[in-house]
PDB file of C-alpha atoms in Angstrom:
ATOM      1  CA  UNK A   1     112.747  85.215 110.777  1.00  0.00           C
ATOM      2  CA  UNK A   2     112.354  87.649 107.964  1.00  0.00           C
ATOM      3  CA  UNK A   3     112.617  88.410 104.200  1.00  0.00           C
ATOM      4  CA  UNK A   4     115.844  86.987 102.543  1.00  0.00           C
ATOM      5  CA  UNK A   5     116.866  89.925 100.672  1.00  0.00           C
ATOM      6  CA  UNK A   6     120.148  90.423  98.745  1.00  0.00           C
ATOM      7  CA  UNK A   7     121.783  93.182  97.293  1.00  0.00           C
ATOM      8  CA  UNK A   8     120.755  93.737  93.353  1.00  0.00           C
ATOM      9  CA  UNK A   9     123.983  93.530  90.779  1.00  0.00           C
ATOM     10  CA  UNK A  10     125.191  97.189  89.266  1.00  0.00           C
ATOM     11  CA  UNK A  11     126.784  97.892  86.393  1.00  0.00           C
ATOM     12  CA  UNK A  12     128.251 101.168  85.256  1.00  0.00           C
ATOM     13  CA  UNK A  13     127.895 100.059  81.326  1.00  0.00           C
ATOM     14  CA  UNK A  14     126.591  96.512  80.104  1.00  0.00           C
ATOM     15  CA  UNK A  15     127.694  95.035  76.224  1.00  0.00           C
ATOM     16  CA  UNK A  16     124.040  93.209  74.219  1.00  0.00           C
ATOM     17  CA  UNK A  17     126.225  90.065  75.142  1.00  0.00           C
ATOM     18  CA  UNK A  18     126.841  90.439  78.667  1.00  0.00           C
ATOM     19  CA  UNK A  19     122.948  91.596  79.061  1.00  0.00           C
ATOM     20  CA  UNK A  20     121.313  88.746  77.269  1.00  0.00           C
ATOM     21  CA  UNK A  21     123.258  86.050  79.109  1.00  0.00           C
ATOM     22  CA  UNK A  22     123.080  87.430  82.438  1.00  0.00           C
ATOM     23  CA  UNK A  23     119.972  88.507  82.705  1.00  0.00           C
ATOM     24  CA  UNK A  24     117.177  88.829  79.946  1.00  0.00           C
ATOM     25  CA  UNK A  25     117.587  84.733  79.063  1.00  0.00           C
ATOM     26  CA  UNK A  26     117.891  84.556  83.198  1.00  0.00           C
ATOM     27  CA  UNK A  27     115.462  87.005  83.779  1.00  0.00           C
ATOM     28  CA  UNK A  28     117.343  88.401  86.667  1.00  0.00           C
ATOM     29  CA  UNK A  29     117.347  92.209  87.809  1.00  0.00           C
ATOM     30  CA  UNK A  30     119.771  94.658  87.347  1.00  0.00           C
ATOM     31  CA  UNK A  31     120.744  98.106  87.650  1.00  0.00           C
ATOM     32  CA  UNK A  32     123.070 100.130  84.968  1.00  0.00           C
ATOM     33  CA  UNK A  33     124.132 103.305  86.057  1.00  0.00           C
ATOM     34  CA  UNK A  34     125.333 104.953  82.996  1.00  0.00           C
ATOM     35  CA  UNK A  35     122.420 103.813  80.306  1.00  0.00           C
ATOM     36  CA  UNK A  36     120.504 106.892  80.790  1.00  0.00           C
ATOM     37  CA  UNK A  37     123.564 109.462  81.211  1.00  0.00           C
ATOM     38  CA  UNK A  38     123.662 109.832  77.315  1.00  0.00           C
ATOM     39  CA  UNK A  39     120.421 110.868  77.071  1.00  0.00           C
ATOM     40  CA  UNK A  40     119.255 114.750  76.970  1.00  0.00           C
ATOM     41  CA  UNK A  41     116.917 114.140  79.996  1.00  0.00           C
ATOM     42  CA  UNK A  42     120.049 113.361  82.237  1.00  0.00           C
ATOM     43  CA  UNK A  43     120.757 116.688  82.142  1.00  0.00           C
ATOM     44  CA  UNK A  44     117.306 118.539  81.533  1.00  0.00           C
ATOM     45  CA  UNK A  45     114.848 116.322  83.270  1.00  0.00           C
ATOM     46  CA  UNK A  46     114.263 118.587  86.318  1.00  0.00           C
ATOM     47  CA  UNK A  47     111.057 119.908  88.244  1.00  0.00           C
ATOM     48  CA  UNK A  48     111.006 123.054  86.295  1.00  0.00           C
ATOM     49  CA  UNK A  49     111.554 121.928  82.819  1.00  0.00           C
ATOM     50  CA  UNK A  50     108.835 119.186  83.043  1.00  0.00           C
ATOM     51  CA  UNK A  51     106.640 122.235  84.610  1.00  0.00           C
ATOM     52  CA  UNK A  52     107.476 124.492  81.372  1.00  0.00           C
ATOM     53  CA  UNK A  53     106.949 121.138  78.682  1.00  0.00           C
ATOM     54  CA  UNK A  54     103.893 119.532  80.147  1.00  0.00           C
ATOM     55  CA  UNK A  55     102.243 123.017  81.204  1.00  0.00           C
ATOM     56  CA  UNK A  56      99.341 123.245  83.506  1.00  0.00           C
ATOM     57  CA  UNK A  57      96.792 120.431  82.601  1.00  0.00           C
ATOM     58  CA  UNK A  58      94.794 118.795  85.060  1.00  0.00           C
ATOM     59  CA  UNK A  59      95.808 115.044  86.270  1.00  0.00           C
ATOM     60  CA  UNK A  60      94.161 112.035  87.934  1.00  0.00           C
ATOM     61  CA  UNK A  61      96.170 111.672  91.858  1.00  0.00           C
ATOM     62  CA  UNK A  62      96.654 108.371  93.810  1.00  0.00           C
ATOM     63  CA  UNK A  63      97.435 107.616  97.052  1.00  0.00           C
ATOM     64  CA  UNK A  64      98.370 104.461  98.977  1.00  0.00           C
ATOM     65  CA  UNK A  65      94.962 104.157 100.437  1.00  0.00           C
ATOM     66  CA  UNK A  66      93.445 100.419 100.378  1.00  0.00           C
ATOM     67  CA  UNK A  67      91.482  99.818  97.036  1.00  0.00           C
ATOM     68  CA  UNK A  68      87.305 100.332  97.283  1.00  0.00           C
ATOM     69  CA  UNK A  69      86.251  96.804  96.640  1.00  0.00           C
ATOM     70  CA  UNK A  70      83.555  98.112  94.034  1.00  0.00           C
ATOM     71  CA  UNK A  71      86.074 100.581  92.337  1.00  0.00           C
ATOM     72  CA  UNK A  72      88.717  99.610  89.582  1.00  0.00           C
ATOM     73  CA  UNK A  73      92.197  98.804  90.115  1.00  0.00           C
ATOM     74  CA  UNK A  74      94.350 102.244  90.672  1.00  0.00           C
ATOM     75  CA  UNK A  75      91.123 104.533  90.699  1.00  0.00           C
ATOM     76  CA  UNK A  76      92.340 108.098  91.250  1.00  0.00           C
ATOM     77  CA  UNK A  77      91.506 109.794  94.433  1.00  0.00           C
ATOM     78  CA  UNK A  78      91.913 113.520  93.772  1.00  0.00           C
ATOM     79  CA  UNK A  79      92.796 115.620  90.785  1.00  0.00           C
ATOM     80  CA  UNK A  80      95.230 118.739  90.691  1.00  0.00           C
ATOM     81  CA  UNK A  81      97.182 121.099  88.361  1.00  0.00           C
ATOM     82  CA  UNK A  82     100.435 119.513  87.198  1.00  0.00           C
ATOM     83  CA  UNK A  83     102.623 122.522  88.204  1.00  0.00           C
ATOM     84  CA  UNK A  84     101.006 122.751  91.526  1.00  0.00           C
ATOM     85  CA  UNK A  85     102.055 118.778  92.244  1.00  0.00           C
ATOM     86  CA  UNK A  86     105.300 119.610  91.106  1.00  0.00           C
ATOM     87  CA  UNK A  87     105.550 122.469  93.390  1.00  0.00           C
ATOM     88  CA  UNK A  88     103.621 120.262  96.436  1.00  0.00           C
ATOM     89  CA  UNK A  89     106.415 117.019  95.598  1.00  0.00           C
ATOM     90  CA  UNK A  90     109.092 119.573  96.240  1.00  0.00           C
ATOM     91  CA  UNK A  91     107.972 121.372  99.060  1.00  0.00           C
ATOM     92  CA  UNK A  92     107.104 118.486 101.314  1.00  0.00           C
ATOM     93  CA  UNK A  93     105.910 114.759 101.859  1.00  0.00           C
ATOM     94  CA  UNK A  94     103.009 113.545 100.235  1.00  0.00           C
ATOM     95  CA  UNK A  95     101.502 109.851  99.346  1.00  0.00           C
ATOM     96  CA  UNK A  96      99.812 111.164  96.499  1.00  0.00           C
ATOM     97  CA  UNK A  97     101.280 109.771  93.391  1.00  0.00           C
ATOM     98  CA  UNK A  98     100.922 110.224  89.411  1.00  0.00           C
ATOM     99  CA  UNK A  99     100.605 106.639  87.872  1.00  0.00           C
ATOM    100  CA  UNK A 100     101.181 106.199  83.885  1.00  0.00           C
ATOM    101  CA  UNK A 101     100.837 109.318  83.238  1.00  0.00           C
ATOM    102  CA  UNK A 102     101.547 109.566  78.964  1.00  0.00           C
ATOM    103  CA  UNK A 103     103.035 113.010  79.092  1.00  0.00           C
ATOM    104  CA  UNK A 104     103.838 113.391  75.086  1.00  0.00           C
ATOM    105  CA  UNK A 105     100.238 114.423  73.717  1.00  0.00           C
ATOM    106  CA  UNK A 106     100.880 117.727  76.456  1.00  0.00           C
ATOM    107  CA  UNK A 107     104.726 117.763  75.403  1.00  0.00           C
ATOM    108  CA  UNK A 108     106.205 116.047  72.385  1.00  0.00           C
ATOM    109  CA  UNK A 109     109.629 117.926  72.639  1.00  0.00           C
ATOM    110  CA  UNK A 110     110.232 114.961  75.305  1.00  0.00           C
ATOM    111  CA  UNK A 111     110.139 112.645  72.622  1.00  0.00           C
ATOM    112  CA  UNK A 112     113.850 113.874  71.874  1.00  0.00           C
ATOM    113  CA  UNK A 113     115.236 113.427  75.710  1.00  0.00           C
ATOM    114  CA  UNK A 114     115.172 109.718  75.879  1.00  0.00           C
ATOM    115  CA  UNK A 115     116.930 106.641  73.805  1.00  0.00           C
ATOM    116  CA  UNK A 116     115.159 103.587  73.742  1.00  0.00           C
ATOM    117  CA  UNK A 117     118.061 100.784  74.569  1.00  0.00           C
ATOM    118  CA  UNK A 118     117.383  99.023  71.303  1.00  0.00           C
ATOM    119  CA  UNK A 119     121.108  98.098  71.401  1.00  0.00           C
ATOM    120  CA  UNK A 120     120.146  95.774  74.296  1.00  0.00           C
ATOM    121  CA  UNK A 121     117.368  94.471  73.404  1.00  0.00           C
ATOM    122  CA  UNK A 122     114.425  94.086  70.721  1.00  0.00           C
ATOM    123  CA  UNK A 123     110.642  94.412  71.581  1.00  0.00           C
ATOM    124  CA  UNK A 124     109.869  97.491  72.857  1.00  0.00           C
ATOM    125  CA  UNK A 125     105.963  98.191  73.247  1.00  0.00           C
ATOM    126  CA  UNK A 126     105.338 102.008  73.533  1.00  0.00           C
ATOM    127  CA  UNK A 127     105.629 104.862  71.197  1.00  0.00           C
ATOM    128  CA  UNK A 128     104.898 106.861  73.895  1.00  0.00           C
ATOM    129  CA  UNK A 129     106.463 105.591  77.736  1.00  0.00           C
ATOM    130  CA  UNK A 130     104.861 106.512  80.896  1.00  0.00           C
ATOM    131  CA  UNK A 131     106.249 108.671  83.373  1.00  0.00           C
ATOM    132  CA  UNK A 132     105.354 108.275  87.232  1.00  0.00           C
ATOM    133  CA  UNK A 133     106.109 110.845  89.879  1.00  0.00           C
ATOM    134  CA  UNK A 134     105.513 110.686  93.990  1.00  0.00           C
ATOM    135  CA  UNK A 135     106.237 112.467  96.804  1.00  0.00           C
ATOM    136  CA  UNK A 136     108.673 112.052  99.929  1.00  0.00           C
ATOM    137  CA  UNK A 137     107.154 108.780 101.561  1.00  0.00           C
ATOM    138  CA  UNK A 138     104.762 107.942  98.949  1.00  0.00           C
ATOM    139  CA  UNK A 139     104.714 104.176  98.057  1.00  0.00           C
ATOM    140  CA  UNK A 140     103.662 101.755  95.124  1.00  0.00           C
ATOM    141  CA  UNK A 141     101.936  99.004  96.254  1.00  0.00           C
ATOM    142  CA  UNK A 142     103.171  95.668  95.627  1.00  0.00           C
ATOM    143  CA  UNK A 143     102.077  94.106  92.488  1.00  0.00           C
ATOM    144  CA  UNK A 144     103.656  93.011  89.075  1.00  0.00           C
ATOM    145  CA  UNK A 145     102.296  94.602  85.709  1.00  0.00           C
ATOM    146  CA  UNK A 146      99.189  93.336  84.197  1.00  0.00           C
ATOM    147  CA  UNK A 147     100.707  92.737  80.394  1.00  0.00           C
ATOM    148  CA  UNK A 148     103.916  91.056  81.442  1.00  0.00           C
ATOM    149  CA  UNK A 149     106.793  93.298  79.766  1.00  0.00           C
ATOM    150  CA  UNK A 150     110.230  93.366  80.946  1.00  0.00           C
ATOM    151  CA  UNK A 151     110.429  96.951  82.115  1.00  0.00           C
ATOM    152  CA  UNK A 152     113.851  99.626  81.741  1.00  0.00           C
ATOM    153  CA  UNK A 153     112.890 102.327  84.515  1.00  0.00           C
ATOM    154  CA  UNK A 154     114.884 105.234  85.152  1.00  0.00           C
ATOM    155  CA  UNK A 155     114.817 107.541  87.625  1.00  0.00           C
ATOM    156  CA  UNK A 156     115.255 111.118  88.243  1.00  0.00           C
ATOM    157  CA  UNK A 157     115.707 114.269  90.536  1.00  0.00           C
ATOM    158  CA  UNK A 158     115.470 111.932  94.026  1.00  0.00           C
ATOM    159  CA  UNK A 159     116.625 108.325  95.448  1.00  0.00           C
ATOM    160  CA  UNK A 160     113.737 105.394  94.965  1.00  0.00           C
ATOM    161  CA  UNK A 161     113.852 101.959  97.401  1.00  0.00           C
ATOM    162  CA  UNK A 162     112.633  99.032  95.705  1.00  0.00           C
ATOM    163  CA  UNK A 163     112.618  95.169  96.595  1.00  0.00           C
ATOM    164  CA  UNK A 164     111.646  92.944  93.914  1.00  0.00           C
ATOM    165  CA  UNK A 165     110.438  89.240  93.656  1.00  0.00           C
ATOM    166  CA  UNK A 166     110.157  86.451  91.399  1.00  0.00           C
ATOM    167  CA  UNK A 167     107.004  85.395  89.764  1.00  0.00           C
ATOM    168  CA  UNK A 168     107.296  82.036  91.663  1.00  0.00           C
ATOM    169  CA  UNK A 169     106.642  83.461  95.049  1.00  0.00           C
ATOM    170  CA  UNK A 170     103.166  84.672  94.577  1.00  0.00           C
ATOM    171  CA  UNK A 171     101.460  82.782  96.706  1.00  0.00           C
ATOM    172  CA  UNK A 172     103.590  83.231  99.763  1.00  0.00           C
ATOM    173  CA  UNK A 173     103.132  87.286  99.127  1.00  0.00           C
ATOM    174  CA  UNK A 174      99.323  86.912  99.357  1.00  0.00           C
ATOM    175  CA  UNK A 175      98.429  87.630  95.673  1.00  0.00           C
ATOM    176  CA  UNK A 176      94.564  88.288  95.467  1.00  0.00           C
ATOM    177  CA  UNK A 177      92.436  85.684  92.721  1.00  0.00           C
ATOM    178  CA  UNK A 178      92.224  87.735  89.276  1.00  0.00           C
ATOM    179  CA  UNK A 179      94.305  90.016  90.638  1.00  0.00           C
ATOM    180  CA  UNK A 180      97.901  91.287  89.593  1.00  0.00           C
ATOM    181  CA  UNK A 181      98.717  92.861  93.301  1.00  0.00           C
ATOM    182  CA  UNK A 182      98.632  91.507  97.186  1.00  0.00           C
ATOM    183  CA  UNK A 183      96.750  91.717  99.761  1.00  0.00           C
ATOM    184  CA  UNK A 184      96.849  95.461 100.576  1.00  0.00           C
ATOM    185  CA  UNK A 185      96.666  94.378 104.825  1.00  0.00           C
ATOM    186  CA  UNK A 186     100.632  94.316 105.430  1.00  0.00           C
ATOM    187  CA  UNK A 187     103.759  96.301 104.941  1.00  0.00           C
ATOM    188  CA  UNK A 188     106.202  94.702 102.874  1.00  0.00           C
ATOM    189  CA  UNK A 189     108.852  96.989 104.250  1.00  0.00           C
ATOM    190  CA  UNK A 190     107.936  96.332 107.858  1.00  0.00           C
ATOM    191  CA  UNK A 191     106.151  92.952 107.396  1.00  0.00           C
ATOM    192  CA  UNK A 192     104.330  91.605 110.421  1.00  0.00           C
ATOM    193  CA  UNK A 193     105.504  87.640 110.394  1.00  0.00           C
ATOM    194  CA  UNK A 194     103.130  86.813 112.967  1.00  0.00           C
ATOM    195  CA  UNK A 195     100.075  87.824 111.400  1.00  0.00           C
ATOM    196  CA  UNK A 196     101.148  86.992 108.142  1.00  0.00           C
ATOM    197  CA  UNK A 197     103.496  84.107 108.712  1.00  0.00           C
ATOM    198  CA  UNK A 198     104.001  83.116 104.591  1.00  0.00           C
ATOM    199  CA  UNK A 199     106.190  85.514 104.129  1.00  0.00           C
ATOM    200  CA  UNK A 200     108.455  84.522 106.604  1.00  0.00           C
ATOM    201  CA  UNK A 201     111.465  83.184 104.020  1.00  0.00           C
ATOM    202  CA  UNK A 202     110.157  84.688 100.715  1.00  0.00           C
ATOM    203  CA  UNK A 203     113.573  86.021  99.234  1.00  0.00           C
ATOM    204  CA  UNK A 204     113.987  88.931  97.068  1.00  0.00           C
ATOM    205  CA  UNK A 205     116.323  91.528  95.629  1.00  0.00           C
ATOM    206  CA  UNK A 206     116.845  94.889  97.278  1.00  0.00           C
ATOM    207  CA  UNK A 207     117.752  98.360  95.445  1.00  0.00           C
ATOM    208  CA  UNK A 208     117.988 102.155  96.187  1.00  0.00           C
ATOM    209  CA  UNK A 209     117.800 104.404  92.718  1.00  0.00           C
ATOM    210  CA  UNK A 210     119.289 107.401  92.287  1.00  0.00           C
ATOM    211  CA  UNK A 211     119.044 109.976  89.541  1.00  0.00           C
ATOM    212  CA  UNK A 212     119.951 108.519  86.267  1.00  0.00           C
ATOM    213  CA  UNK A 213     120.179 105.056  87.398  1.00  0.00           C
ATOM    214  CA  UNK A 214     118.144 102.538  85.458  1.00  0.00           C
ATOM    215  CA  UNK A 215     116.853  99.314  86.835  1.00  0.00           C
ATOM    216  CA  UNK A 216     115.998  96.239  84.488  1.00  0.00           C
ATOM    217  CA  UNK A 217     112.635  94.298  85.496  1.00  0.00           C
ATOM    218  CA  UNK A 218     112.292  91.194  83.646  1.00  0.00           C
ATOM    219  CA  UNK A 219     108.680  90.203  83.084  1.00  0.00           C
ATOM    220  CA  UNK A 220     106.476  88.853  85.811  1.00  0.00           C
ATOM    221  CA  UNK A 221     108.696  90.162  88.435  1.00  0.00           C
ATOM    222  CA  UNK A 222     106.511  91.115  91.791  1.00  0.00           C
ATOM    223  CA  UNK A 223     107.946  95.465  92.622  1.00  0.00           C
ATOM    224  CA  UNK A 224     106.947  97.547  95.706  1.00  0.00           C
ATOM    225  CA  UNK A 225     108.658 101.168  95.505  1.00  0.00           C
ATOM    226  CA  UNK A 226     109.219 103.754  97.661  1.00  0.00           C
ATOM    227  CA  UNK A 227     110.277 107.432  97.110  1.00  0.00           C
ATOM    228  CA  UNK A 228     112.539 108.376  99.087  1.00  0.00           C
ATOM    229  CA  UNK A 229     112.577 111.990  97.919  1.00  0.00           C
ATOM    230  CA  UNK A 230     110.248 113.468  95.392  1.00  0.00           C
ATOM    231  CA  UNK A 231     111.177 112.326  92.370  1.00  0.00           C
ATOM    232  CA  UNK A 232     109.814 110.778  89.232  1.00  0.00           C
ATOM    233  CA  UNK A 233     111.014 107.807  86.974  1.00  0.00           C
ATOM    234  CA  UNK A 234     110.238 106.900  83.324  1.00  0.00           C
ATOM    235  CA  UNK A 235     109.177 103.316  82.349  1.00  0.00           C
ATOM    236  CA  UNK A 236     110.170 102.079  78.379  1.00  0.00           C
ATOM    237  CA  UNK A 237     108.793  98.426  78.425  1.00  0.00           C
ATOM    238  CA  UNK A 238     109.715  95.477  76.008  1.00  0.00           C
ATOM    239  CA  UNK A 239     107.953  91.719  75.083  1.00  0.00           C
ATOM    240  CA  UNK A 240     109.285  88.842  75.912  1.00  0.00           C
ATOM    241  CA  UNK A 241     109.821  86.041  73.376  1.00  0.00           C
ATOM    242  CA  UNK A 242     108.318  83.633  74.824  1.00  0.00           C
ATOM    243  CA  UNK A 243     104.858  82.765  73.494  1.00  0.00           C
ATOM    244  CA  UNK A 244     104.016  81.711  76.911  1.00  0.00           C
ATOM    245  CA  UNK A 245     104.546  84.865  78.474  1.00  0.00           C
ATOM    246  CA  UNK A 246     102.659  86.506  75.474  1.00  0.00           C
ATOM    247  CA  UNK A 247      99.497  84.271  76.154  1.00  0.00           C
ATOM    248  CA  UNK A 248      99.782  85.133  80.408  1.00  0.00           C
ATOM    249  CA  UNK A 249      99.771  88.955  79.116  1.00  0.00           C
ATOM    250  CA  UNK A 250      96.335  88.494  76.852  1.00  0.00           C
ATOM    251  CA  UNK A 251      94.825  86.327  79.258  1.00  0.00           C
ATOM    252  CA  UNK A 252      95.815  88.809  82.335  1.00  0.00           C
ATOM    253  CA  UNK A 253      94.392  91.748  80.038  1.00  0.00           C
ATOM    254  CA  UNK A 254      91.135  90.350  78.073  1.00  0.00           C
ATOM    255  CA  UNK A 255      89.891  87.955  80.400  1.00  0.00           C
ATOM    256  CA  UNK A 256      91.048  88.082  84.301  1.00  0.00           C
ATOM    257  CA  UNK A 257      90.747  91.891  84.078  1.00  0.00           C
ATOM    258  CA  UNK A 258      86.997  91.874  82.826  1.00  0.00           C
ATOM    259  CA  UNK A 259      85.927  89.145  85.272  1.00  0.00           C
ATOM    260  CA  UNK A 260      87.377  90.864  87.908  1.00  0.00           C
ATOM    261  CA  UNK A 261      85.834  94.010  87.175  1.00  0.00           C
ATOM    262  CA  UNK A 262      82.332  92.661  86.509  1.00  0.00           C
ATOM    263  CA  UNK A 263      82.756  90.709  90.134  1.00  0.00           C
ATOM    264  CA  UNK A 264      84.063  94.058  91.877  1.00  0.00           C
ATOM    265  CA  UNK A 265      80.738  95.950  90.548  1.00  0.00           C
ATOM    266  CA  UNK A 266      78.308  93.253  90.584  1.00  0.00           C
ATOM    267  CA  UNK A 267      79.254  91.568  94.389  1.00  0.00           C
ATOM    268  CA  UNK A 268      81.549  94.716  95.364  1.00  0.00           C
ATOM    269  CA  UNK A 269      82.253  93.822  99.116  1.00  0.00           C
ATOM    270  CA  UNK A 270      81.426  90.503  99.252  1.00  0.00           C
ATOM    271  CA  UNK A 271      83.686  89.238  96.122  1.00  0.00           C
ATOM    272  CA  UNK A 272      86.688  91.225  97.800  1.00  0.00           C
ATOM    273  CA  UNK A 273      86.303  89.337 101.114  1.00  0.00           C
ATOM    274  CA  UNK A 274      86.468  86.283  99.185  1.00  0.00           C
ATOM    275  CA  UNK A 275      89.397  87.150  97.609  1.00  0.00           C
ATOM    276  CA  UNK A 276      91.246  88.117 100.519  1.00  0.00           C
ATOM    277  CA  UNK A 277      90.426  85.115 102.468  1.00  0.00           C
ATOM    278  CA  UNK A 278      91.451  82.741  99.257  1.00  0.00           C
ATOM    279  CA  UNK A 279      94.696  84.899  99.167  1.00  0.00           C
ATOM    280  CA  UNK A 280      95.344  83.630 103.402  1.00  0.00           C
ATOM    281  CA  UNK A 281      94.317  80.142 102.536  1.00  0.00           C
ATOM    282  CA  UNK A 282      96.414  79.896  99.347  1.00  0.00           C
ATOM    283  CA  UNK A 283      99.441  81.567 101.130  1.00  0.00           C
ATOM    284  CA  UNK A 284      99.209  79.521 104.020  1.00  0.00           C
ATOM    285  CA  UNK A 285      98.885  75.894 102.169  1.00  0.00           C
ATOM    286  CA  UNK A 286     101.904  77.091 100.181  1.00  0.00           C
ATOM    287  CA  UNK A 287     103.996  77.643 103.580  1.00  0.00           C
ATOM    288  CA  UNK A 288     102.885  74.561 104.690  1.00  0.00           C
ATOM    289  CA  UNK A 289     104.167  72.583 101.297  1.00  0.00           C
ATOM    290  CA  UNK A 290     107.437  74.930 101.278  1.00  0.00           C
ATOM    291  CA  UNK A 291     106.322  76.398  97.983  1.00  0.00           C
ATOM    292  CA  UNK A 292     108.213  77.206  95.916  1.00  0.00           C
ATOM    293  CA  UNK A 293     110.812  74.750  96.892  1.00  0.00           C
TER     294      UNK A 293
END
């Protein structure tokens, strides 16, 4: 009984070739250790030069707290100076968590401490990347991104633990109706079988991060992450080809977003326990069928 994990593949260096054959057309995960040591930010990217870049601004805090049924999807729960979260993410554990935070209005010079891996791959989405940073023990719930890119995140300053799933395996992890993320009632790290038997066999891909390492999502991949020390990591995020994929992202982002906001204000509680009782019956009628098989 349990999650059938295995080990992710690592690579110290990866040719275009190599990558597009092994995993972008395959859209498997990997991890390349030495993509990122190039890059300015290997060496500069520490607590107190992203204090002195990004200065002391204010920022939205999140926490691993259970969503409000009537709120948004990742609706901050506190606010607080950026140098005094750096300083709290340093001194001690902490669940709070900064989510897409676009740091390069508050410090352009960061602009010059990253390379985009165009020589990998085509596509890339953002002038400006998000950067994320949690504390010791704080966790990112499991969920896969709402616009479908295939994601190059790299970490700094701490170890990460990730597990990762394929897009086929959503109904055996619970996923919520016009949702992107599961049902928010188990631990995917410690899962309780009994209670929540459909996961029971769902296999995945296990990985630990460490400073400089950079792991390759391909699109629609499921990702629950843990830091293991405080740390932060920087997302640069890529389209697929496929028109199909491009289609899921617009209809994930113009329509299933906006219905599922209008339900969450208009029927708050009631439309959430709906959604998490559709998310048990789905999950269990896809145990029952062995789906995916």
């Amino acid at each position: 009984m349990g999650l059938k994990l295995k080990p992710i593949d690592v690579v110290e260096n990866i040719t275009k070739e190599e990558f597009t054959e092994k995993y972008l057309k395959t859209r498997q995960p990997v991890v390349i250790k030495n993509m990122s040591k190039n890059w300015p930010a290997y060496k500069k990217w520490t607590f107190d030069y992203m204090k002195e870049a990004v200065g002391d601004i204010t920022l939205p805090l999140y926490d691993s707290s259970k969503a409000d049924p009537a709120a948004p999807i990742n609706a901050p729960v506190t606010t607080m100076k950026f140098s005094d979260y750096i300083d709290l993410i340093e001194r001690e554990p902490t669940d709070l968590r900064i989510f897409f935070f676009d740091p390069i209005k508050h410090a352009p010079k960061l602009l010059d401490d990253y390379v985009f891996p165009k020589d990998l791959m085509g596509g890339f989405l953002d002038k400006y990347p998000s950067l994320f940073f949690g504390g010791k023990g704080s966790e990112t719930f499991l969920h896969f991104d709402i616009d479908m890119p295939h994601i190059f995140h790299t970490h700094f300053n701490g170890r990460k633990h990730v597990l990762l799933f394929e897009y086929k395996w959503k109904e055996r992890l619970y996923k919520l109706p016009f949702a992107t993320y599961s049902l928010e009632d188990y631990s995917i790290e410690h899962p309780d079988f009994d209670k929540f038997p459909a996961l029971d066999g769902v296999e995945g891909i296990e990985c630990f991060l460490e400073h400089g390492d950079t792991l390759f999502m391909p699109t629609g991949w499921w990702h629950w992450m843990k830091y293991l020390d405080g740390s932060f990591s920087i997302s640069l995020r890529a389209w697929d080809k496929s028109w199909a994929v491009k289609t899921h992202s617009l209809w994930n982002l113009v329509v299933q977003r906006n219905f599922d906001n209008f339900m969450k204000k208009n029927f708050k509680g009631k439309y959430m326990d709906w959604k998490e009782k559709e998310a048990v019956k789905r999950a269990e009628y896809a145990l029952k069928i062995k789906k995916p098989s």
